[in-house]
CSV table of C-alpha atoms and ligand atoms in Angstrom, one decimal:
chain,number,residue,atom,x,y,z
A,1,MET,CA,-40.9,20.3,-31.3
A,2,ARG,CA,-37.8,21.1,-33.5
A,3,LYS,CA,-35.6,19.9,-30.7
A,4,GLY,CA,-37.5,16.6,-30.5
A,5,ARG,CA,-37.2,15.9,-34.2
A,6,LYS,CA,-33.5,16.7,-34.3
A,7,SER,CA,-32.7,14.2,-31.4
A,8,GLU,CA,-34.7,11.4,-33.3
A,9,LEU,CA,-32.0,11.6,-36.0
A,10,PHE,CA,-29.4,10.3,-33.4
A,11,SER,CA,-29.5,6.6,-32.6
A,12,PRO,CA,-28.1,5.5,-29.3
A,13,GLN,CA,-25.0,4.5,-31.1
A,14,ASP,CA,-24.6,7.9,-32.7
A,15,LYS,CA,-24.9,9.4,-29.3
A,16,LEU,CA,-22.2,7.2,-27.9
A,17,ILE,CA,-19.9,8.1,-30.8
A,18,PHE,CA,-20.6,11.8,-30.2
A,19,LEU,CA,-19.7,11.4,-26.6
A,20,VAL,CA,-16.5,9.6,-27.2
A,21,GLU,CA,-15.4,12.0,-29.9
A,22,ASN,CA,-16.2,15.1,-27.9
A,23,THR,CA,-15.5,14.4,-24.3
A,24,LYS,CA,-12.6,16.6,-23.2
A,25,GLU,CA,-11.9,15.1,-19.7
A,26,TYR,CA,-10.8,11.7,-21.1
A,27,VAL,CA,-8.2,11.0,-23.6
A,28,ILE,CA,-9.4,8.1,-25.8
A,29,ILE,CA,-6.8,6.6,-28.2
A,30,VAL,CA,-7.2,3.7,-30.6
A,31,LEU,CA,-3.9,2.0,-31.3
A,32,ASP,CA,-2.9,-0.7,-33.8
A,33,THR,CA,-1.3,-4.0,-32.6
A,34,LYS,CA,2.2,-2.2,-32.7
A,35,GLY,CA,1.0,0.8,-30.7
A,36,LYS,CA,0.6,3.2,-33.6
A,37,VAL,CA,-2.2,5.7,-33.2
A,38,GLU,CA,-5.1,5.0,-35.6
A,39,ASP,CA,-7.7,7.4,-34.1
A,40,TRP,CA,-8.3,9.7,-31.1
A,41,ASN,CA,-10.9,12.0,-29.6
A,42,LYS,CA,-11.0,15.8,-28.9
A,43,GLY,CA,-9.9,15.0,-25.3
A,44,ALA,CA,-6.6,13.7,-26.6
A,45,GLU,CA,-6.0,16.6,-28.8
A,46,HIS,CA,-6.9,19.0,-25.9
A,47,LEU,CA,-4.6,17.2,-23.3
A,48,LEU,CA,-1.7,16.0,-25.4
A,49,GLY,CA,-1.5,18.9,-27.8
A,50,TYR,CA,-1.3,17.2,-31.2
A,51,THR,CA,-3.9,17.6,-33.9
A,52,GLN,CA,-5.4,14.3,-35.3
A,53,ARG,CA,-3.3,14.8,-38.5
A,54,GLU,CA,-0.1,15.2,-36.6
A,55,ILE,CA,-0.5,12.1,-34.6
A,56,VAL,CA,-2.3,9.4,-36.7
A,57,GLY,CA,0.3,6.8,-37.7
A,58,LYS,CA,2.8,7.8,-34.9
A,59,ASN,CA,3.7,5.4,-32.2
A,60,PHE,CA,2.1,6.1,-28.7
A,61,SER,CA,5.5,5.6,-27.0
A,62,ARG,CA,6.2,9.3,-27.8
A,63,PHE,CA,3.7,10.1,-24.9
A,64,PHE,CA,6.0,8.4,-22.4
A,65,THR,CA,9.0,10.1,-20.6
A,66,PRO,CA,12.5,9.2,-22.0
A,67,GLU,CA,13.1,7.0,-18.8
A,68,ASP,CA,9.9,5.1,-19.3
A,69,ARG,CA,10.7,4.6,-23.0
A,70,LYS,CA,14.1,3.3,-22.0
A,71,ALA,CA,12.6,1.0,-19.6
A,72,LYS,CA,10.2,-0.4,-22.3
A,73,ARG,CA,7.1,0.8,-20.4
A,74,PRO,CA,5.0,1.3,-23.6
A,75,GLU,CA,5.8,-2.1,-24.9
A,76,ASN,CA,5.1,-3.7,-21.5
A,77,GLU,CA,1.8,-1.8,-21.2
A,78,LEU,CA,0.5,-3.6,-24.3
A,79,LYS,CA,1.9,-7.0,-23.3
A,80,LYS,CA,0.2,-6.6,-19.9
A,81,ALA,CA,-3.1,-5.7,-21.5
A,82,ILE,CA,-2.9,-8.8,-23.7
A,83,GLN,CA,-1.9,-11.1,-20.8
A,84,GLU,CA,-4.3,-9.8,-18.2
A,85,GLY,CA,-7.2,-8.4,-20.3
A,86,LYS,CA,-6.3,-4.8,-19.3
A,87,GLY,CA,-3.4,-2.7,-18.1
A,88,GLU,CA,-3.9,0.0,-15.6
A,89,ASP,CA,-1.3,2.4,-14.5
A,90,GLU,CA,-0.4,5.9,-13.1
A,91,ASN,CA,2.6,7.6,-14.6
A,92,TRP,CA,3.9,10.8,-16.2
A,93,LEU,CA,3.0,11.5,-19.9
A,94,VAL,CA,4.6,14.1,-22.2
A,95,ARG,CA,2.7,16.7,-24.2
A,96,GLN,CA,3.6,17.9,-27.6
A,97,ASP,CA,5.2,21.0,-26.1
A,98,GLY,CA,7.4,18.8,-23.8
A,99,SER,CA,5.4,19.6,-20.6
A,100,TRP,CA,4.4,16.6,-18.4
A,101,PHE,CA,1.2,15.6,-16.6
A,102,TRP,CA,0.3,12.9,-14.2
A,103,ALA,CA,-1.9,10.4,-16.0
A,104,SER,CA,-4.1,7.6,-14.9
A,105,GLY,CA,-4.7,5.2,-17.8
A,106,MET,CA,-6.1,2.0,-18.8
A,107,THR,CA,-5.3,0.0,-21.9
A,108,THR,CA,-7.6,-2.7,-23.2
A,109,PRO,CA,-7.0,-5.1,-26.2
A,110,ILE,CA,-9.5,-4.9,-29.0
A,111,LEU,CA,-10.4,-8.4,-30.2
A,112,ASP,CA,-11.9,-9.7,-33.5
A,113,LYS,CA,-14.8,-12.2,-33.5
A,114,VAL,CA,-12.4,-15.2,-33.0
A,115,GLY,CA,-10.4,-13.5,-30.2
A,116,ASN,CA,-7.4,-12.3,-32.2
A,117,VAL,CA,-5.9,-8.9,-30.9
A,118,ILE,CA,-6.5,-6.3,-33.6
A,119,GLY,CA,-5.5,-3.3,-31.6
A,120,PHE,CA,-5.8,-1.4,-28.3
A,121,ALA,CA,-8.0,1.2,-26.7
A,122,LYS,CA,-6.3,3.5,-24.3
A,123,ILE,CA,-8.2,5.8,-22.0
A,124,VAL,CA,-6.3,8.4,-19.9
A,125,ARG,CA,-7.2,11.1,-17.4
A,126,ASP,CA,-5.2,13.9,-16.1
A,127,LEU,CA,-4.6,13.6,-12.4
A,128,THR,CA,-1.9,16.2,-11.9
A,129,ASP,CA,-3.9,18.2,-9.4
A,130,LYS,CA,-4.7,15.1,-7.3
A,131,ARG,CA,-1.0,14.0,-7.4
A,132,GLU,CA,0.2,17.5,-6.2
A,133,ILE,CA,-2.2,17.4,-3.3
A,134,GLN,CA,-1.1,13.8,-2.5
A,135,GLN,CA,2.6,14.8,-2.7
A,136,GLN,CA,2.0,17.8,-0.3
A,137,GLN,CA,0.2,15.5,2.2
A,138,GLU,CA,3.1,13.0,2.0
A,139,ASP,CA,5.7,15.7,2.5
A,140,PHE,CA,3.8,17.0,5.5
A,141,ILE,CA,3.6,13.6,7.1
A,142,SER,CA,7.2,12.9,6.5
A,143,ILE,CA,8.5,16.3,7.9
A,144,ALA,CA,6.1,16.3,10.9
A,145,SER,CA,7.0,12.8,11.9
A,146,HIS,CA,10.8,13.5,11.7
A,147,GLU,CA,10.4,16.7,13.7
A,148,LEU,CA,8.4,14.9,16.4
A,149,ARG,CA,10.8,12.1,16.8
A,150,THR,CA,13.5,14.2,18.9
A,151,PRO,CA,11.1,15.6,21.5
A,152,LEU,CA,9.4,12.2,21.9
A,153,THR,CA,12.8,10.5,22.5
A,154,ILE,CA,13.6,13.1,25.2
A,155,ALA,CA,10.2,12.7,26.7
A,156,LYS,CA,10.6,8.9,26.9
A,157,LEU,CA,14.1,9.2,28.5
A,158,LEU,CA,12.7,11.6,31.2
A,159,ARG,CA,9.7,9.3,31.7
A,160,ASP,CA,12.0,6.4,32.5
A,161,ALA,CA,14.0,8.6,34.9
A,162,LEU,CA,10.8,9.8,36.6
A,163,GLY,CA,9.5,6.2,36.9
A,164,LYS,CA,12.7,5.2,38.8
A,165,HIS,CA,12.3,8.3,41.1
A,166,LEU,CA,8.6,7.6,41.8
A,167,LYS,CA,9.3,4.0,42.6
A,168,GLN,CA,12.1,4.9,45.0
A,169,THR,CA,9.9,7.6,46.8
A,170,LYS,CA,6.9,5.1,46.8
A,171,ASP,CA,4.6,7.9,45.5
A,172,ILE,CA,1.5,5.9,44.8
A,173,GLU,CA,-0.5,8.8,43.3
A,174,GLY,CA,2.5,9.9,41.2
A,175,ILE,CA,2.9,6.3,39.9
A,176,ALA,CA,-0.7,6.2,38.8
A,177,TYR,CA,-0.2,9.4,36.8
A,178,PHE,CA,3.1,8.2,35.5
A,179,GLU,CA,1.4,5.0,34.0
A,180,LYS,CA,-1.1,7.1,32.2
A,181,ILE,CA,1.6,9.4,30.7
A,182,SER,CA,3.6,6.3,29.8
A,183,HIS,CA,0.7,4.7,28.0
A,184,ALA,CA,0.0,7.9,26.0
A,185,LEU,CA,3.7,8.2,25.1
A,186,ASN,CA,3.7,4.5,23.8
A,187,GLN,CA,0.7,5.4,21.7
A,188,LEU,CA,2.5,8.3,20.3
A,189,ASP,CA,5.6,6.3,19.6
A,190,THR,CA,3.6,3.7,17.6
A,191,LEU,CA,1.9,6.4,15.6
A,192,LEU,CA,5.2,8.1,14.8
A,193,ARG,CA,6.8,4.7,13.9
A,194,ASP,CA,3.9,4.0,11.5
A,195,LEU,CA,4.2,7.5,9.9
A,196,LEU,CA,7.9,7.2,9.4
A,197,SER,CA,7.5,3.8,7.8
A,198,VAL,CA,4.9,5.2,5.5
A,199,GLY,CA,7.3,8.0,4.5
A,200,ARG,CA,10.1,5.5,4.0
A,201,MET,CA,7.9,3.3,1.8
A,202,GLN,CA,7.1,6.3,-0.4
A,203,THR,CA,10.7,7.3,-0.9
A,204,GLY,CA,11.9,3.7,-1.0
A,205,LYS,CA,14.9,4.8,1.2
A,206,VAL,CA,16.2,2.4,3.9
A,207,ASP,CA,19.4,2.8,5.8
A,208,TYR,CA,20.1,-0.9,6.4
A,209,GLU,CA,21.1,-4.0,4.3
A,210,LYS,CA,19.3,-7.2,3.7
A,211,GLU,CA,20.8,-10.1,5.9
A,212,GLU,CA,20.2,-13.8,6.4
A,213,PHE,CA,18.7,-14.7,9.8
A,214,SER,CA,16.5,-17.1,11.6
A,215,LEU,CA,12.9,-16.2,11.5
A,216,TRP,CA,12.3,-18.3,14.6
A,217,ASP,CA,15.0,-16.5,16.7
A,218,LEU,CA,13.6,-13.1,15.6
A,219,THR,CA,10.0,-14.0,16.4
A,220,GLN,CA,10.9,-15.6,19.7
A,221,ASP,CA,12.9,-12.4,20.7
A,222,ILE,CA,9.9,-10.2,19.7
A,223,VAL,CA,7.5,-12.5,21.6
A,224,GLU,CA,9.7,-12.0,24.8
A,225,GLU,CA,9.9,-8.3,24.4
A,226,VAL,CA,6.2,-7.8,23.8
A,227,GLN,CA,5.3,-10.2,26.6
A,228,GLN,CA,7.2,-7.9,29.0
A,229,THR,CA,4.9,-5.0,28.1
A,230,THR,CA,1.6,-6.8,29.0
A,231,ASN,CA,0.2,-8.5,32.1
A,232,SER,CA,-3.2,-9.1,30.5
A,233,HIS,CA,-2.1,-11.6,27.8
A,234,HIS,CA,0.0,-14.7,27.6
A,235,ILE,CA,1.8,-15.3,24.3
A,236,GLU,CA,2.7,-18.9,23.4
A,237,ILE,CA,5.1,-19.7,20.6
A,238,HIS,CA,5.5,-23.0,18.7
A,239,GLY,CA,7.0,-24.3,15.5
A,240,THR,CA,10.0,-24.8,13.4
A,241,LYS,CA,13.4,-23.5,14.6
A,242,SER,CA,15.2,-24.0,11.3
A,243,ALA,CA,13.5,-21.3,9.2
A,244,ARG,CA,16.0,-18.9,7.9
A,245,ILE,CA,15.3,-16.1,5.5
A,246,TYR,CA,17.2,-13.3,3.6
A,247,ALA,CA,15.4,-10.0,4.3
A,248,TYR,CA,15.4,-6.6,5.8
A,249,LYS,CA,15.4,-7.6,9.5
A,250,PRO,CA,14.0,-4.3,11.0
A,251,GLN,CA,11.2,-4.4,8.6
A,252,ILE,CA,10.2,-8.0,9.4
A,253,SER,CA,10.5,-7.2,13.1
A,254,GLU,CA,8.1,-4.2,12.5
A,255,VAL,CA,5.5,-6.6,10.9
A,256,ILE,CA,5.7,-9.2,13.8
A,257,ILE,CA,5.4,-6.3,16.3
A,258,ASN,CA,2.4,-4.8,14.5
A,259,LEU,CA,0.6,-8.2,14.3
A,260,LEU,CA,1.4,-9.0,17.9
A,261,THR,CA,0.3,-5.6,19.4
A,262,ASN,CA,-2.9,-5.8,17.3
A,263,ALA,CA,-3.6,-9.3,18.6
A,264,ILE,CA,-3.3,-7.9,22.2
A,265,LYS,CA,-5.3,-4.7,21.4
A,266,TYR,CA,-8.2,-6.5,19.7
A,267,SER,CA,-8.6,-9.2,22.3
A,268,PRO,CA,-9.2,-7.2,25.5
A,269,ASN,CA,-11.1,-10.0,27.2
A,270,GLU,CA,-9.0,-13.0,26.3
A,271,LYS,CA,-5.6,-14.0,27.6
A,272,LYS,CA,-4.2,-16.3,25.1
A,273,ILE,CA,-2.3,-15.6,21.9
A,274,ILE,CA,-0.7,-18.3,19.9
A,275,VAL,CA,2.3,-17.6,17.6
A,276,THR,CA,3.3,-20.3,15.2
A,277,VAL,CA,6.3,-20.5,12.9
A,278,SER,CA,6.1,-23.2,10.2
A,279,SER,CA,8.1,-24.0,7.1
A,280,ALA,CA,7.4,-25.9,3.9
A,281,LYS,CA,9.9,-26.7,1.2
A,282,LYS,CA,10.1,-23.2,-0.3
A,283,PHE,CA,8.3,-21.0,2.2
A,284,VAL,CA,8.2,-20.1,5.8
A,285,THR,CA,5.0,-18.9,7.6
A,286,VAL,CA,4.4,-16.9,10.8
A,287,SER,CA,0.9,-17.1,12.1
A,288,ILE,CA,-0.5,-14.9,15.0
A,289,GLN,CA,-3.8,-16.1,16.5
A,290,ASP,CA,-5.9,-14.2,18.9
A,291,PHE,CA,-9.3,-15.0,20.4
A,292,GLY,CA,-10.7,-11.4,20.4
A,293,ILE,CA,-13.3,-9.3,18.7
A,294,GLY,CA,-12.7,-10.7,15.2
A,295,ILE,CA,-13.3,-9.0,11.8
A,296,ALA,CA,-16.5,-9.0,9.8
A,297,HIS,CA,-16.4,-10.7,6.4
A,298,GLN,CA,-17.1,-7.4,4.6
A,299,SER,CA,-14.3,-5.5,6.3
A,300,ILE,CA,-11.6,-8.0,5.3
A,301,GLU,CA,-11.0,-6.7,1.8
A,302,LYS,CA,-10.4,-3.1,3.0
A,303,LEU,CA,-8.4,-4.2,6.1
A,304,PHE,CA,-5.0,-3.5,4.4
A,305,ASP,CA,-6.0,-0.1,3.0
A,306,ARG,CA,-4.4,3.1,4.4
A,307,PHE,CA,-6.2,4.4,7.5
A,308,TYR,CA,-8.9,1.7,7.3
A,309,ARG,CA,-10.3,0.7,10.8
A,310,THR,CA,-13.2,-1.8,11.1
A,311,PRO,CA,-16.5,-0.5,12.6
A,312,LEU,CA,-16.2,-3.1,15.2
A,313,SER,CA,-12.9,-1.8,16.5
A,314,ARG,CA,-14.2,1.8,16.5
A,315,GLU,CA,-17.3,0.6,18.4
A,316,LYS,CA,-15.2,-1.0,21.0
A,317,GLY,CA,-13.2,2.2,21.3
A,318,VAL,CA,-9.8,0.5,20.7
A,319,PRO,CA,-7.3,3.3,19.9
A,320,GLY,CA,-5.4,3.1,16.5
A,321,VAL,CA,-5.0,4.9,13.1
A,322,GLY,CA,-5.1,2.2,10.6
A,323,LEU,CA,-1.6,2.2,9.3
A,324,GLY,CA,0.1,-0.9,10.8
A,325,LEU,CA,-1.5,-3.4,8.4
A,326,TYR,CA,-1.0,-1.3,5.4
A,327,ILE,CA,2.7,-0.9,6.2
A,328,SER,CA,3.0,-4.7,7.0
A,329,LYS,CA,1.4,-5.8,3.7
A,330,LYS,CA,3.7,-3.5,1.7
A,331,ILE,CA,6.8,-4.8,3.5
A,332,ILE,CA,5.8,-8.5,3.0
A,333,GLU,CA,5.0,-7.9,-0.6
A,334,ASN,CA,8.3,-6.1,-1.2
A,335,HIS,CA,10.0,-9.3,0.1
A,336,LYS,CA,7.9,-11.3,-2.5
A,337,GLY,CA,5.7,-12.8,0.3
A,338,THR,CA,2.0,-12.7,1.2
A,339,LEU,CA,0.1,-11.5,4.2
A,340,GLY,CA,-3.5,-12.6,4.9
A,341,VAL,CA,-6.1,-13.1,7.7
A,342,LYS,CA,-8.8,-15.5,8.6
A,343,SER,CA,-11.2,-14.3,11.2
A,344,THR,CA,-14.6,-14.9,12.8
A,345,VAL,CA,-16.5,-12.1,14.6
A,346,GLY,CA,-16.4,-12.7,18.3
A,347,LYS,CA,-14.1,-15.7,18.0
A,348,GLY,CA,-10.8,-14.1,17.0
A,349,SER,CA,-8.4,-13.6,14.1
A,350,THR,CA,-5.3,-15.4,12.7
A,351,PHE,CA,-3.0,-13.2,10.7
A,352,SER,CA,-0.3,-15.1,8.7
A,353,PHE,CA,2.6,-14.0,6.6
A,354,THR,CA,4.6,-16.2,4.3
A,355,LEU,CA,8.0,-15.5,2.9
A,356,PRO,CA,10.2,-17.3,0.4
A,357,PHE,CA,12.6,-19.6,2.2
A,358,LEU,CA,15.7,-18.1,0.5
A,359,SER,CA,19.3,-18.2,1.1
A,360,LYS,CA,21.4,-15.1,0.2
A,361,ARG,CA,22.9,-16.8,-2.8
A,362,ILE,CA,19.5,-17.6,-4.3
A,363,SER,CA,17.8,-14.3,-3.6
A,364,SER,CA,20.6,-12.2,-5.0
A,365,LEU,CA,20.5,-14.0,-8.4
B,1,ADP,P1,-4.6,0.2,14.0
B,1,ADP,O1,-4.6,-1.0,14.9
B,1,ADP,O2,-3.6,1.3,14.4
B,1,ADP,O3,-5.9,0.8,13.8
B,1,ADP,P2,-3.8,-1.5,11.8
B,1,ADP,O4,-3.5,-1.1,10.4
B,1,ADP,O5,-2.9,-2.3,12.4
B,1,ADP,O6,-4.2,-0.2,12.5
B,1,ADP,O7,-5.2,-2.3,11.7
B,1,ADP,C1,-6.2,-1.9,10.9
B,1,ADP,C2,-7.6,-2.2,11.4
B,1,ADP,O8,-7.7,-3.7,11.3
B,1,ADP,C3,-7.7,-2.0,13.0
B,1,ADP,O9,-8.1,-0.6,13.2
B,1,ADP,C4,-8.8,-3.0,13.3
B,1,ADP,O10,-10.1,-2.4,13.0
B,1,ADP,C5,-8.5,-4.2,12.4
B,1,ADP,N1,-7.6,-5.2,13.1
B,1,ADP,C6,-6.3,-5.4,13.0
B,1,ADP,N2,-5.9,-6.4,13.7
B,1,ADP,C7,-7.0,-6.9,14.3
B,1,ADP,C8,-7.2,-8.1,15.1
B,1,ADP,N3,-6.2,-8.9,15.5
B,1,ADP,N4,-8.5,-8.3,15.4
B,1,ADP,C9,-9.5,-7.6,15.0
B,1,ADP,N5,-9.4,-6.5,14.3
B,1,ADP,C10,-8.2,-6.2,13.8
């Protein structure tokens, strides 16, 4: 009875205020238009270590690392919130005692009735534990893929020698086993290449330079190479021969190989694959069309996520791990381009990437 009467004293609004003030898992900070703290909740005190009195009136930039302050990250966060309606980010933040934590945050502008920005609300969550687990997984993938590279290279060399020997001795049964081993080694090779690329992407380290080259020549060379690995498909190539770009050539090769091998893998009953290179005034596009299993509409938005595989490809038992498209998209976006797909289930898919048609001089400006 007493309990019931007590809760009647709280309106839904009071309950919301109580929740915001007392929640410990989320930091909620109210900033003025310049980024000075106007108010904050218990969670902020708990996570950042300042009392309300110590922090009100101070600029929120003090929560950022010295590097981020130098790079004007706090100012940019507020600008982004105004321009895009919200700013989301993950980065290190600094507590009062100088220790750091990995924060996932969102900043939203607070508007008055006529739409003027009168301040900001910043919500932050501590994700240090999640970040550490992610880091351990990334380190493991990177070490494992490097360590597997050498024995795999040796196995491939021995495979080639064994292949020659079996052909000379005309050992039919041996050749059948050899082909199975060879197929498995190729799958392992693709998987390792993908894992190494993911590792490189995370560290941002590459051991080659950007160069200017013909996208037509590169695509044609890759089409010829891939054609030699398959009897089941015929790859046609059409288009503009003049398309030159300035890019990391090994990375662009990787994208084309990924898309072409997918086109083959996911069209087991159709022969034809069409590759088109086309150029507009400022952009050059490579499209790879297959007539295979296709991709359901609801799978398209997840297609470029790490480890995503469509239910259809699992059903059909096509082998893969779901890294190639994730890597390809990152590579193309790092070159300021776009990668997309159009597809119909049962009719096939066309993957296309577009890159700025840049000369060395322009892209290095
Ligand atoms: P993988 O092929 O190793 O699984 P990818 O990242 O290259 O990984 O592709 C992710 C998923 O997208 C595939 O598992 C498959 O479900 C789908 N996919 C990619 N290319 C095609 C294609 N040409 N046709 C149909 N589905 C495709």
